Coordinates of N, CA and C in Angstrom, one line a residue:
Chain A
D1000 N 94.0 76.3 73.7 CA 92.5 76.9 73.5 C 92.5 77.8 75.2
T1001 N 92.5 79.1 74.8 CA 92.2 79.9 76.0 C 90.9 80.6 75.9
E1002 N 89.7 80.0 75.7 CA 88.7 80.4 75.8 C 87.7 79.5 76.7
V1003 N 86.6 79.9 77.3 CA 85.7 79.4 78.0 C 84.5 79.5 76.8
T1004 N 84.0 78.3 76.5 CA 82.7 78.3 75.7 C 81.4 77.8 76.3
Q1005 N 80.1 78.4 75.9 CA 78.8 78.1 76.6 C 78.2 77.6 75.4
T1006 N 77.0 76.8 75.8 CA 76.2 76.5 74.9 C 74.7 76.4 75.7
P1007 N 73.6 76.5 75.0 CA 73.5 77.1 73.9 C 73.8 78.6 73.9
K1008 N 73.8 79.7 73.0 CA 73.9 80.9 73.1 C 72.4 81.7 73.7
H1009 N 71.4 81.0 73.0 CA 70.2 81.7 73.5 C 69.2 80.5 73.8
L1010 N 68.4 80.8 74.8 CA 67.4 79.8 75.3 C 66.2 80.0 75.8
V1011 N 65.0 79.9 75.1 CA 64.0 80.1 75.7 C 63.0 79.0 76.3
M1012 N 62.5 78.8 77.1 CA 61.9 78.0 77.8 C 60.7 78.2 78.8
G1013 N 59.9 77.3 79.0 CA 58.6 77.7 79.6 C 58.6 77.3 81.1
M1014 N 57.9 77.7 81.9 CA 58.1 77.5 83.4 C 58.2 76.2 83.7
T1015 N 57.6 75.0 83.0 CA 57.5 73.5 83.1 C 58.7 72.7 82.5
N1016 N 59.2 73.5 81.8 CA 60.3 72.7 81.2 C 61.5 72.4 82.1
K1017 N 62.3 71.5 81.5 CA 63.7 71.3 82.1 C 64.5 71.5 80.9
K1018 N 65.8 72.2 81.3 CA 66.8 72.4 80.4 C 68.2 72.4 81.1
S1019 N 69.2 72.4 80.2 CA 70.5 72.4 80.8 C 71.3 73.6 80.0
L1020 N 72.3 74.4 80.8 CA 73.4 75.1 80.2 C 74.8 74.4 80.3
K1021 N 75.5 74.6 79.4 CA 76.8 73.8 79.3 C 77.9 74.8 79.4
C1022 N 78.8 74.6 79.7 CA 80.1 75.3 79.8 C 81.4 74.4 79.9
E1023 N 82.3 75.0 78.8 CA 83.5 73.8 78.7 C 84.9 75.2 78.7
Q1024 N 85.8 74.6 79.3 CA 87.1 75.0 79.1 C 88.3 74.1 79.2
H1025 N 89.3 74.5 78.3 CA 90.4 73.3 78.3 C 91.7 74.2 78.6
M1026 N 91.7 75.0 79.5 CA 92.8 75.6 80.0 C 93.5 75.2 81.1
G1027 N 92.9 74.0 81.8 CA 93.6 73.3 83.2 C 93.1 74.0 84.4
H1028 N 92.1 75.0 84.1 CA 91.8 75.5 85.4 C 90.9 74.5 86.1
R1029 N 91.1 74.9 87.6 CA 90.5 73.8 88.3 C 89.4 74.2 89.4
A1030 N 89.2 75.9 88.9 CA 87.9 76.3 89.6 C 87.0 77.0 88.6
M1031 N 85.5 76.7 88.7 CA 84.8 77.1 87.6 C 83.4 77.8 88.4
Y1032 N 83.1 78.5 87.5 CA 82.0 79.6 88.3 C 80.6 79.7 87.5
W1033 N 79.5 79.8 87.9 CA 78.1 80.2 87.5 C 77.9 81.7 88.1
Y1034 N 77.6 82.5 87.2 CA 77.1 83.8 87.4 C 75.8 84.2 86.7
K1035 N 74.9 85.0 87.2 CA 73.7 85.4 86.9 C 73.8 87.1 86.4
Q1036 N 73.6 87.6 85.4 CA 73.7 88.9 85.1 C 72.5 89.5 84.5
K1037 N 71.9 90.5 85.1 CA 70.7 91.3 84.5 C 71.3 92.6 83.7
A1038 N 70.5 92.9 82.8 CA 71.1 94.0 82.0 C 71.6 95.1 83.0
K1039 N 72.8 95.4 82.4 CA 73.4 96.9 83.0 C 73.6 96.7 84.3
K1040 N 73.9 95.4 84.9 CA 74.3 95.2 86.3 C 75.4 94.1 86.2
P1041 N 76.2 94.5 87.2 CA 77.5 93.2 87.4 C 76.8 91.9 87.9
P1042 N 77.9 90.8 87.2 CA 77.3 89.7 87.4 C 77.2 89.3 89.0
E1043 N 76.2 88.2 89.2 CA 76.0 87.9 90.5 C 76.4 86.5 90.8
L1044 N 77.4 86.1 91.5 CA 77.9 84.8 91.7 C 76.7 83.7 92.0
M1045 N 76.7 82.7 91.7 CA 75.8 81.6 91.9 C 76.3 80.6 92.7
F1046 N 77.3 79.9 92.1 CA 78.1 78.6 92.4 C 79.6 78.8 91.9
V1047 N 80.3 78.2 92.8 CA 82.0 77.8 92.7 C 81.9 76.3 93.0
Y1048 N 82.8 75.8 91.6 CA 83.4 74.5 92.2 C 84.7 74.3 92.2
S1049 N 85.4 73.5 93.0 CA 86.7 73.9 93.0 C 87.3 72.5 93.1
Y1050 N 88.0 72.0 92.2 CA 88.4 70.5 91.9 C 87.5 69.7 91.9
E1051 N 86.3 70.2 91.1 CA 85.2 69.4 90.9 C 84.1 69.2 91.9
K1052 N 84.4 70.0 93.1 CA 83.5 70.0 94.4 C 82.9 71.1 94.5
L1053 N 81.6 71.4 94.8 CA 80.8 72.4 94.8 C 81.4 73.0 96.2
S1054 N 82.0 74.4 96.0 CA 82.4 75.1 97.3 C 81.7 76.2 97.7
I1055 N 81.1 76.8 97.0 CA 80.1 78.1 97.1 C 78.8 77.7 96.3
N1056 N 78.0 78.1 97.4 CA 76.4 78.1 96.6 C 75.8 79.3 97.4
E1057 N 75.6 80.4 96.5 CA 75.2 81.6 97.2 C 73.8 81.7 97.3
S1058 N 73.2 80.7 98.2 CA 71.9 80.5 98.6 C 70.9 80.5 97.3
V1059 N 71.2 79.9 96.2 CA 70.6 80.0 94.9 C 69.2 78.8 95.1
P1060 N 68.0 79.2 94.5 CA 67.2 78.4 94.6 C 67.3 77.0 94.1
S1061 N 66.8 76.2 94.4 CA 66.8 74.7 94.2 C 66.3 74.5 92.5
R1062 N 65.9 75.3 91.9 CA 65.4 75.1 90.8 C 66.6 75.2 89.9
F1063 N 67.9 75.7 90.4 CA 69.1 76.0 89.6 C 69.8 74.4 90.4
S1064 N 70.5 73.8 89.3 CA 71.1 72.4 90.1 C 72.3 72.6 89.3
P1065 N 73.7 72.9 89.9 CA 75.0 72.8 88.9 C 75.4 71.2 89.2
E1066 N 76.2 71.0 88.0 CA 76.9 69.8 88.1 C 78.3 69.9 87.6
C1067 N 79.5 69.3 87.9 CA 80.6 69.6 87.4 C 81.0 67.9 87.3
P1068 N 80.9 67.4 85.6 CA 81.2 65.9 85.6 C 82.6 65.6 85.5
N1069 N 83.5 66.6 85.4 CA 84.9 66.6 85.0 C 85.5 68.0 85.2
S1070 N 86.9 67.9 85.1 CA 87.5 69.3 85.3 C 87.4 70.2 84.2
S1071 N 87.0 69.7 83.1 CA 86.7 70.8 81.9 C 85.1 71.0 81.7
L1072 N 84.2 70.4 82.3 CA 82.8 70.6 82.1 C 82.1 71.2 83.3
L1073 N 81.2 72.2 83.2 CA 80.3 72.6 84.0 C 78.9 72.8 83.3
N1074 N 77.7 72.0 84.1 CA 76.6 72.2 83.7 C 75.6 72.9 84.8
L1075 N 74.7 73.5 84.2 CA 73.5 74.2 84.9 C 72.2 73.6 84.7
H1076 N 71.4 72.7 85.6 CA 70.1 72.4 85.3 C 69.1 73.2 85.7
L1077 N 68.2 73.4 84.8 CA 67.4 74.2 85.0 C 65.9 73.6 85.1
H1078 N 65.1 73.9 86.2 CA 63.7 73.2 86.2 C 63.0 74.2 86.9
A1079 N 61.5 74.4 86.5 CA 60.5 75.2 87.0 C 61.1 76.4 87.3
L1080 N 61.7 77.1 86.3 CA 62.0 78.5 86.6 C 60.8 79.4 86.6
Q1081 N 61.2 80.7 86.9 CA 60.3 81.8 87.0 C 60.4 82.8 86.0
P1082 N 59.9 83.6 85.4 CA 60.0 84.5 84.5 C 61.1 85.6 85.1
E1083 N 61.2 86.0 86.4 CA 62.4 86.6 86.8 C 63.6 86.1 86.7
D1084 N 63.9 84.8 86.1 CA 65.0 84.0 86.3 C 65.8 84.5 84.8
S1085 N 65.0 85.2 84.0 CA 65.5 85.4 82.7 C 66.6 86.5 82.9
A1086 N 67.7 85.9 82.1 CA 68.9 87.0 82.5 C 70.2 86.2 81.6
L1087 N 71.3 86.8 81.6 CA 72.4 86.3 80.8 C 73.1 85.4 81.7
Y1088 N 73.3 84.1 81.5 CA 74.0 83.1 82.7 C 75.4 83.0 82.1
L1089 N 76.5 83.5 82.8 CA 77.8 83.4 82.7 C 78.3 82.2 83.2
C1090 N 79.5 81.6 82.5 CA 80.3 80.8 83.0 C 81.9 81.2 83.3
A1091 N 82.4 81.3 84.4 CA 84.0 81.5 84.2 C 84.7 80.3 84.8
S1092 N 85.9 80.4 84.5 CA 86.8 79.6 85.1 C 88.5 80.4 85.8
S1093 N 89.0 79.7 86.4 CA 90.2 80.4 87.0 C 91.2 79.3 87.8
Q1094 N 92.5 79.6 87.5 CA 93.5 78.7 88.1 C 93.3 78.8 89.8
V1095 N 93.9 77.9 90.2 CA 93.7 77.6 91.6 C 94.9 77.4 92.2
K1096 N 95.6 78.0 93.4 CA 97.0 77.5 93.7 C 97.0 77.8 95.1
A1097 N 96.9 76.9 96.0 CA 97.3 77.1 97.5 C 96.4 78.4 98.0
G1098 N 94.9 78.1 97.7 CA 93.9 79.0 98.1 C 93.9 80.6 97.6
V1099 N 95.0 80.9 96.7 CA 95.1 82.2 96.0 C 94.0 82.2 94.9
S1100 N 93.3 83.4 94.7 CA 92.5 83.3 93.6 C 93.2 84.3 92.4
Y1101 N 93.1 83.5 91.2 CA 93.7 84.3 90.0 C 92.5 84.8 89.1
E1102 N 92.8 85.6 88.3 CA 91.7 86.3 87.4 C 90.9 85.3 86.8
Q1103 N 89.6 85.5 86.6 CA 88.6 84.4 86.1 C 88.2 84.9 84.5
Y1104 N 88.1 83.9 83.7 CA 88.2 84.3 82.5 C 86.9 83.5 82.2
F1105 N 86.0 84.6 81.5 CA 84.5 84.3 81.4 C 84.0 84.0 79.8
G1106 N 83.0 82.9 79.9 CA 82.4 82.9 78.6 C 81.6 83.8 78.1
P1107 N 80.8 83.7 76.9 CA 79.9 84.7 76.4 C 78.6 84.6 76.7
G1108 N 78.2 83.7 77.6 CA 77.1 83.8 78.2 C 75.9 82.9 77.4
T1109 N 74.9 82.6 78.2 CA 73.7 82.3 77.5 C 72.5 83.1 78.0
R1110 N 72.1 83.7 76.9 CA 70.8 84.4 77.1 C 69.7 83.6 77.5
L1111 N 69.1 83.5 78.6 CA 68.1 82.7 78.9 C 66.6 83.7 78.9
T1112 N 65.7 83.0 78.4 CA 64.2 83.8 78.7 C 63.5 82.8 79.0
V1113 N 62.6 83.2 80.2 CA 61.9 82.1 80.7 C 60.5 82.5 80.4
T1114 N 59.5 82.1 79.8 CA 58.2 82.6 79.3 C 56.8 82.0 80.2
Chain B
A1496 N 84.0 91.3 105.6 CA 83.1 91.3 104.1 C 83.7 92.2 103.1
Q1497 N 83.6 91.8 102.0 CA 84.2 92.5 100.8 C 83.2 93.4 100.1
R1498 N 83.5 94.6 99.9 CA 82.7 95.4 99.0 C 83.3 96.1 98.2
V1499 N 82.9 96.6 96.9 CA 83.4 97.3 95.8 C 82.6 98.6 95.5
T1500 N 83.1 99.7 95.5 CA 82.3 100.9 95.1 C 82.7 101.6 94.1
Q1501 N 82.0 101.8 93.0 CA 82.1 102.5 91.8 C 81.2 103.7 91.7
P1502 N 81.7 104.9 92.1 CA 80.7 105.9 92.5 C 80.0 106.5 91.3
E1503 N 80.4 106.3 90.0 CA 80.0 106.8 88.8 C 79.1 105.6 88.2
K1504 N 78.2 105.8 88.1 CA 77.2 104.9 87.2 C 77.4 105.2 85.6
L1505 N 77.5 106.3 85.2 CA 77.9 106.9 83.9 C 79.0 108.0 84.0
L1506 N 80.0 107.8 82.9 CA 81.0 108.9 82.5 C 81.1 109.2 81.0
S1507 N 81.0 110.4 80.8 CA 81.0 110.9 79.4 C 82.2 111.5 79.3
V1508 N 83.2 111.3 78.1 CA 84.3 112.4 77.7 C 84.3 112.3 76.4
F1509 N 85.3 113.2 76.0 CA 85.3 113.6 74.5 C 86.8 112.9 74.3
K1510 N 86.9 112.3 73.0 CA 87.9 111.8 72.5 C 89.1 112.4 72.7
G1511 N 90.1 112.0 73.2 CA 91.6 112.6 73.7 C 91.4 113.4 74.8
A1512 N 90.3 113.0 75.6 CA 90.4 113.9 76.9 C 91.1 112.6 77.7
P1513 N 91.5 112.8 79.1 CA 91.7 112.2 80.3 C 90.6 111.4 80.7
V1514 N 90.7 110.2 81.0 CA 89.6 109.5 81.7 C 90.1 108.8 83.0
E1515 N 89.2 109.0 84.0 CA 89.5 108.0 85.3 C 88.2 107.6 85.7
L1516 N 88.3 106.5 86.1 CA 87.0 105.5 86.6 C 87.8 105.1 87.9
K1517 N 86.6 105.7 88.8 CA 86.7 105.4 90.4 C 86.4 104.0 91.1
C1518 N 87.2 103.7 91.9 CA 87.0 102.4 92.5 C 87.5 102.4 93.9
N1519 N 86.7 102.1 94.8 CA 87.3 102.1 96.2 C 86.6 100.7 96.8
Y1520 N 87.4 100.3 97.4 CA 87.2 98.8 98.1 C 87.3 98.9 99.6
S1521 N 86.5 97.7 100.1 CA 86.7 97.4 101.8 C 87.2 96.1 101.6
Y1522 N 87.8 95.8 102.4 CA 88.2 94.5 102.5 C 89.3 94.2 103.8
S1523 N 89.3 93.6 104.8 CA 90.2 93.4 105.9 C 91.4 92.8 105.9
G1524 N 91.7 92.3 104.7 CA 93.1 91.5 104.3 C 93.7 92.1 103.2
S1525 N 94.7 91.4 102.4 CA 95.4 91.8 101.5 C 94.5 91.4 100.2
P1526 N 93.7 92.4 99.5 CA 92.8 92.1 98.2 C 93.8 91.9 97.2
E1527 N 93.0 91.0 96.2 CA 93.5 91.3 94.7 C 92.5 91.8 93.9
L1528 N 93.2 93.1 93.2 CA 92.0 93.9 92.4 C 92.2 93.6 91.1
F1529 N 91.0 93.6 90.4 CA 90.8 93.7 88.9 C 89.9 94.8 88.3
W1530 N 90.2 94.9 87.1 CA 89.6 95.9 86.4 C 89.0 94.9 85.0
Y1531 N 87.7 94.5 84.9 CA 87.2 94.0 83.8 C 86.2 95.0 83.0
V1532 N 86.3 94.7 81.8 CA 85.5 95.2 80.8 C 84.7 94.5 79.7
Q1533 N 83.3 95.1 79.7 CA 82.3 94.5 78.7 C 82.2 95.5 77.7
Y1534 N 82.6 95.5 76.4 CA 82.3 95.8 75.2 C 80.8 95.7 74.9
S1535 N 80.1 96.2 74.2 CA 78.7 95.9 73.7 C 78.9 94.9 72.9
R1536 N 78.0 93.7 73.2 CA 77.7 92.3 72.7 C 78.9 91.5 73.0
Q1537 N 79.8 91.8 73.9 CA 81.0 90.9 73.8 C 81.2 90.4 75.5
R1538 N 82.1 89.6 75.6 CA 82.2 88.9 76.7 C 82.8 89.7 77.8
L1539 N 82.5 89.3 79.2 CA 83.3 90.2 79.9 C 84.8 89.6 80.1
Q1540 N 85.5 90.8 79.9 CA 87.0 90.4 79.8 C 88.1 91.0 80.8
L1541 N 89.1 90.6 81.2 CA 90.2 91.0 82.2 C 90.6 92.2 81.4
L1542 N 90.8 93.5 82.0 CA 91.6 94.5 81.3 C 92.8 94.6 82.2
L1543 N 92.7 94.5 83.5 CA 94.0 94.9 84.3 C 93.9 94.0 85.8
R1544 N 94.9 93.7 86.2 CA 95.4 93.1 87.5 C 96.0 94.2 88.4
H1545 N 95.9 94.1 89.5 CA 96.9 95.2 90.3 C 98.2 94.7 90.4
I1546 N 98.3 93.1 90.5 CA 99.6 92.6 90.7 C 100.4 92.5 89.4
S1547 N 100.0 92.5 88.4 CA 100.9 93.0 87.1 C 101.3 94.1 86.8
R1548 N 100.8 95.0 87.5 CA 101.2 96.5 87.1 C 101.6 96.7 85.8
E1549 N 100.9 96.2 84.8 CA 101.0 96.4 83.3 C 100.1 97.5 82.8
S1550 N 100.2 98.1 81.6 CA 99.3 98.9 81.0 C 98.6 98.0 79.9
I1551 N 97.4 98.1 79.9 CA 96.6 97.6 78.7 C 95.9 98.5 77.9
K1552 N 96.0 98.5 76.6 CA 95.1 99.5 75.8 C 95.2 100.8 76.2
G1553 N 96.5 101.3 77.0 CA 96.7 102.6 77.6 C 96.2 102.7 78.9
F1554 N 95.7 101.9 79.4 CA 95.1 102.1 80.7 C 95.9 101.5 81.7
T1555 N 96.0 102.2 82.8 CA 96.7 101.8 84.2 C 95.9 102.1 85.4
A1556 N 96.0 101.1 86.2 CA 95.5 101.4 87.8 C 96.4 101.1 88.6
D1557 N 96.5 101.8 89.7 CA 97.3 101.8 90.7 C 96.6 101.3 92.2
L1558 N 97.0 100.4 93.0 CA 96.4 100.3 93.9 C 97.0 101.1 95.2
N1559 N 96.1 101.7 95.8 CA 96.5 102.7 97.0 C 95.8 102.4 98.2
K1560 N 96.5 101.5 98.9 CA 96.3 100.8 100.2 C 95.7 101.9 101.0
G1561 N 96.3 102.9 101.3 CA 95.9 104.0 102.2 C 94.5 104.6 102.1
E1562 N 94.3 104.8 100.7 CA 93.1 105.2 100.2 C 92.0 104.4 99.8
T1563 N 92.4 103.0 99.9 CA 91.6 101.8 99.5 C 91.0 102.0 98.2
S1564 N 91.8 102.2 97.5 CA 91.4 102.6 95.6 C 92.0 101.9 94.9
F1565 N 91.5 101.9 93.8 CA 92.2 101.1 92.7 C 91.5 102.0 91.4
H1566 N 91.8 103.2 91.3 CA 91.2 103.8 90.1 C 91.8 103.4 88.9
L1567 N 91.0 103.6 87.6 CA 91.5 103.2 86.2 C 91.4 104.4 85.5
K1568 N 92.9 104.3 85.0 CA 93.1 105.7 84.2 C 93.6 105.6 82.7
K1569 N 93.3 106.6 82.1 CA 94.0 106.7 80.6 C 94.0 108.2 80.0
P1570 N 95.3 108.4 79.7 CA 95.6 110.0 79.4 C 94.8 110.5 78.2
F1571 N 94.4 109.6 77.2 CA 93.8 110.0 76.3 C 92.8 109.0 75.4
A1572 N 91.6 109.2 76.1 CA 90.4 108.2 75.7 C 90.0 108.3 74.1
Q1573 N 89.7 107.0 73.7 CA 89.6 106.5 72.3 C 88.1 106.4 72.3
E1574 N 87.6 106.3 71.1 CA 85.9 106.0 71.0 C 86.0 104.4 71.2
E1575 N 86.9 103.9 70.9 CA 86.9 102.3 71.0 C 86.9 102.0 72.5
D1576 N 87.2 102.8 73.3 CA 87.2 102.5 74.8 C 85.6 102.4 75.4
S1577 N 84.8 103.1 74.6 CA 83.4 103.3 75.2 C 82.9 101.8 75.7
A1578 N 82.6 101.4 76.8 CA 82.0 100.0 77.4 C 81.5 100.1 78.7
M1579 N 81.4 98.9 79.3 CA 81.0 99.0 80.7 C 82.3 98.6 81.5
Y1580 N 82.7 99.2 82.4 CA 83.8 99.1 83.1 C 83.5 98.4 84.6
Y1581 N 84.0 97.3 85.2 CA 83.7 96.8 86.4 C 84.9 96.8 87.2
C1582 N 85.0 97.3 88.4 CA 86.1 96.8 89.2 C 85.7 95.6 90.3
A1583 N 86.7 95.0 90.3 CA 86.2 93.6 91.0 C 87.4 93.3 92.1
L1584 N 87.1 92.6 93.4 CA 88.0 92.3 94.4 C 88.1 90.9 94.5
S1585 N 89.1 90.4 94.8 CA 89.1 88.9 95.2 C 89.9 89.0 96.6
G1586 N 89.6 88.1 97.7 CA 90.3 88.2 98.7 C 90.2 86.8 99.3
G1587 N 91.3 86.7 100.0 CA 91.5 85.1 100.8 C 91.1 84.0 99.8
S1588 N 90.8 83.0 100.4 CA 91.1 81.6 99.5 C 89.5 81.1 99.1
N1589 N 88.4 82.0 99.1 CA 87.3 81.9 98.8 C 86.9 81.8 97.2
Y1590 N 87.9 82.2 96.6 CA 87.8 82.4 95.2 C 86.5 83.4 94.9
K1591 N 85.9 84.0 95.6 CA 84.8 84.7 95.4 C 85.4 86.0 94.8
L1592 N 84.6 86.6 93.6 CA 85.2 87.8 93.1 C 84.0 88.7 93.3
T1593 N 84.2 89.9 94.0 CA 83.0 90.8 94.3 C 83.2 91.8 93.2
F1594 N 82.2 92.2 92.6 CA 82.3 93.4 91.4 C 81.4 94.2 92.1
G1595 N 82.0 95.7 91.7 CA 81.4 96.7 91.8 C 80.1 97.0 91.1
K1596 N 79.2 98.0 90.8 CA 78.2 98.0 90.0 C 78.4 98.5 88.8
G1597 N 79.6 98.9 88.5 CA 80.1 99.2 86.9 C 79.9 100.7 86.8
T1598 N 80.5 101.0 85.7 CA 80.5 102.5 85.1 C 80.5 102.5 83.8
L1599 N 79.6 102.9 83.0 CA 79.3 102.9 81.6 C 80.0 104.0 81.2
L1600 N 81.0 104.0 80.6 CA 81.8 105.2 79.7 C 81.4 105.3 78.3
T1601 N 81.4 106.4 78.0 CA 81.1 106.6 76.9 C 82.1 107.8 76.3
V1602 N 82.8 107.5 75.1 CA 83.7 108.6 74.6 C 83.0 109.2 73.4
N1603 N 82.9 110.1 73.2 CA 82.1 111.2 72.2 C 83.4 111.4 71.3
P1604 N 82.9 111.6 69.9 CA 83.9 112.0 69.0 C 84.2 113.6 69.0

C-alpha cells in the first residue's frame, strides 16, 4: 500500500462543534504531517510527528489538537473553529533516517467548511 | 532560514513549446530540493527530487548551487502538463518542507 488515506473527504461543521480528521498510511513511514492549504496557495505546515512524538508545532491555535495513536495513524481534533479555518487539510508521511528528510507523500485532503 | 522563490505565479505556453518553471532557494546548508505537482482535483504528488536526477513525464530539474536554483524544464509541453507546480526545500533534520508559492502552468492547444 503506497498511499496516504484521509477521512472524511468533506466536512461541514459549526463553530461550536467538535470533529476529527483522520489520516492513515501503511508505508512504514515514521514521520507524519498536517498541513493547511487555502485555494491556489501552497500547503502551510501545522504539525510534525516523528516516531509518534510531536516534534514541530508551527504556532497553531489550540482549537487544533493533533494526536498520533500509533505509527500508522494521525488524527486532527477540531473544536470551536472559526470560518477562516475553512481550507483543505492535508496529511503527509515520509521516511525518517538519521535526521535526513525524505520526500513526503500526501493524502487527498479533507475539505473543511466552518459555518 | 529556509526560503523558496517561484517568481512566476502564472505561466502559459502552447503545446509543443519548451517550458521552464523557475525556482530559487535560500538555505545555509545542503538542501534537498523537490518539485511537487497538483493536477486539478488531485492530490499533491512528488514529481522530481534533485538527488534522483531522473526524468519524470519528460521533466528534468538540475540543482545549481552557485545560482541557488532548481528550475524545472520540459522540451515539449503537453496539454496534460497543465497544473500547479510547487518547488520545495527540505533542510537539516527538522523534516520541515518549505514550499514556494507555486506556478500555475497552462498549456494551450
